[in-house]
């Protein structure tokens, strides 16, 4: 009787092992299919060479850094400058970090894109500030102006994340 129970238990364990191996093998084949599809896309059979070149060009201005030294209130808005332009290719988290110096600096920043709602924030004094936004695709500019009578130095870094 004991041998019969052991053999029955062995058959059940064997069936469960075989079933889980089949599921695991199915997961592997789906993973392999995804890898093959990714490789096919990268080889250019679906995306043409021109599109691949365009993608590389667009990635080059996703993350930017620029500095403006001696920003005065008489300068008005520093707006739509090429050095302050970045491209978002798909909905992404964009983090803007600003290192601002000047004892009474009072700088307003506006992130703008044609047809998109502007994102505005303001920093005062010697400070480092970070603003994070969820942005839709588009070409954006970081525009800024100093409201203080004292000059300010600003360093701006724009980084995009998945």
C-alpha atoms as one frame of an Amber mdcrd trajectory, in Angstrom:
protein
   0.000   0.000   0.000   2.824   2.401   0.873   4.595   1.687  -2.428   1.393
   2.406  -4.347   1.068   5.837  -2.615   4.716   6.663  -3.330   4.322   5.726
  -6.994   1.101   7.774  -7.271   2.853  10.745  -5.649   5.753  10.328  -8.080
   3.368  10.339 -11.040   1.674  13.527  -9.774   5.036  15.282  -9.218   6.176
  14.184 -12.675   3.001  15.562 -14.278   3.357  18.879 -12.455   7.017  19.151
 -13.450   6.209  18.421 -17.084   3.375  21.009 -17.050   5.570  23.753 -15.562
   8.325  22.962 -18.082   5.840  23.365 -20.915   4.768  26.767 -19.563   8.418
  27.791 -19.130   9.213  26.668 -22.689   6.256  28.735 -23.957   7.627  31.807
 -22.112  11.047  31.247 -23.670   9.614  30.962 -27.183   7.644  34.214 -26.701
  10.793  35.939 -25.392  12.754  34.628 -28.385  10.054  35.927 -30.746  10.233
  39.384 -29.160  14.038  39.337 -29.439  13.835  38.323 -33.095  11.307  41.095
 -33.806  13.559  43.645 -32.101  16.575  42.443 -34.113  14.542  42.615 -37.329
  13.538  46.199 -36.547  17.126  47.160 -35.764  18.377  45.623 -39.021  16.171
  48.038 -40.921  13.781  45.588 -42.557  10.806  47.481 -41.086  12.346  50.879
 -40.328  14.197  52.261 -43.314  17.758  53.535 -43.056  16.596  57.142 -43.440
  14.256  56.753 -40.453  17.084  55.262 -38.373  19.293  58.256 -39.193  16.442
  60.626 -38.284  15.976  58.815 -34.938  19.671  59.243 -34.117  19.517  62.928
 -35.026  16.483  63.471 -32.810  18.151  61.732 -29.858  21.071  64.149 -30.062
  19.006  67.072 -28.711  16.911  65.241 -26.105  19.217  66.196 -23.211  20.739
  69.661 -23.181  22.837  71.919 -20.960  23.373  75.657 -21.268  24.552  78.640
 -19.237  23.640  82.294 -19.277  25.984  84.537 -17.300  25.135  88.063 -16.202
  21.400  87.838 -16.923  19.871  91.266 -16.229  16.269  92.379 -15.988  16.912
  94.765 -18.880  17.619  91.716 -21.081  13.889  90.881 -21.007  12.845  87.400
 -22.027  15.573  85.119 -23.359  13.221  83.185 -25.603  13.313  80.552 -28.339
  17.103  80.317 -28.490  18.519  77.274 -30.304  20.784  76.437 -27.363  17.700
  76.183 -25.107  15.747  73.873 -27.443  15.076  70.167 -26.870  12.889  67.525
 -28.493  10.565  65.040 -26.779   9.896  62.119 -29.150   7.167  60.451 -27.067
   5.476  61.066 -23.706   8.336  61.282 -21.208   9.360  62.534 -17.837  11.541
  65.611 -18.311  13.617  66.928 -15.425  14.972  70.463 -15.532  17.718  71.270
 -13.030  18.837  74.846 -12.568  21.853  76.126 -10.702  21.199  79.813 -10.194
  23.500  82.354  -8.545  22.964  85.966  -7.569  22.037  87.212  -4.111  18.740
  88.714  -5.168  18.229  86.703  -8.341  14.574  86.226  -9.176  14.387  84.266
 -12.404  11.191  83.045 -14.049  11.387  79.989 -16.326   8.796  78.914 -18.896
   9.006  75.645 -20.848   7.030  76.105 -24.078   6.117  74.201 -27.223   3.777
  75.170 -30.033   0.231  74.073 -29.185   1.184  72.832 -25.693   0.399  74.280
 -22.280   3.437  76.209 -20.953   5.107  75.025 -17.741   6.160  77.940 -15.540
   8.274  78.097 -12.381  10.357  80.680 -10.576  13.540  80.514  -8.461  14.841
  83.176  -6.094  18.364  83.780  -4.788  21.410  81.492  -4.817  19.813  78.094
  -5.267  19.661  74.814  -7.103  16.160  73.846  -8.155  14.646  70.896  -9.977
  11.315  70.767 -11.773   9.887  67.571 -13.238   7.222  67.471 -15.933   5.375
  64.781 -17.908   5.605  66.154 -21.460   3.940  65.034 -24.698   5.939  64.856
 -27.947   7.102  68.183 -29.332   9.966  70.630 -29.691  10.380  72.669 -26.525
  12.290  75.782 -25.476  13.348  76.868 -22.009  12.643  80.601 -21.909  13.660
  82.740 -18.941  14.010  86.246 -17.562  15.417  87.893 -14.439  13.000  90.093
 -12.470  15.740  91.362 -10.130  17.805  94.504 -10.664  20.932  92.462  -9.791
  22.435  90.196 -12.470  22.084  86.422 -12.199  24.031  83.489 -13.594  22.000
  80.436 -14.600  23.056  76.934 -15.603  20.240  74.776 -16.982  20.263  71.021
 -17.527  17.383  69.195 -19.255  17.249  65.401 -18.957  14.615  62.980 -20.236
  13.685  59.678 -18.663  11.498  56.745 -19.677
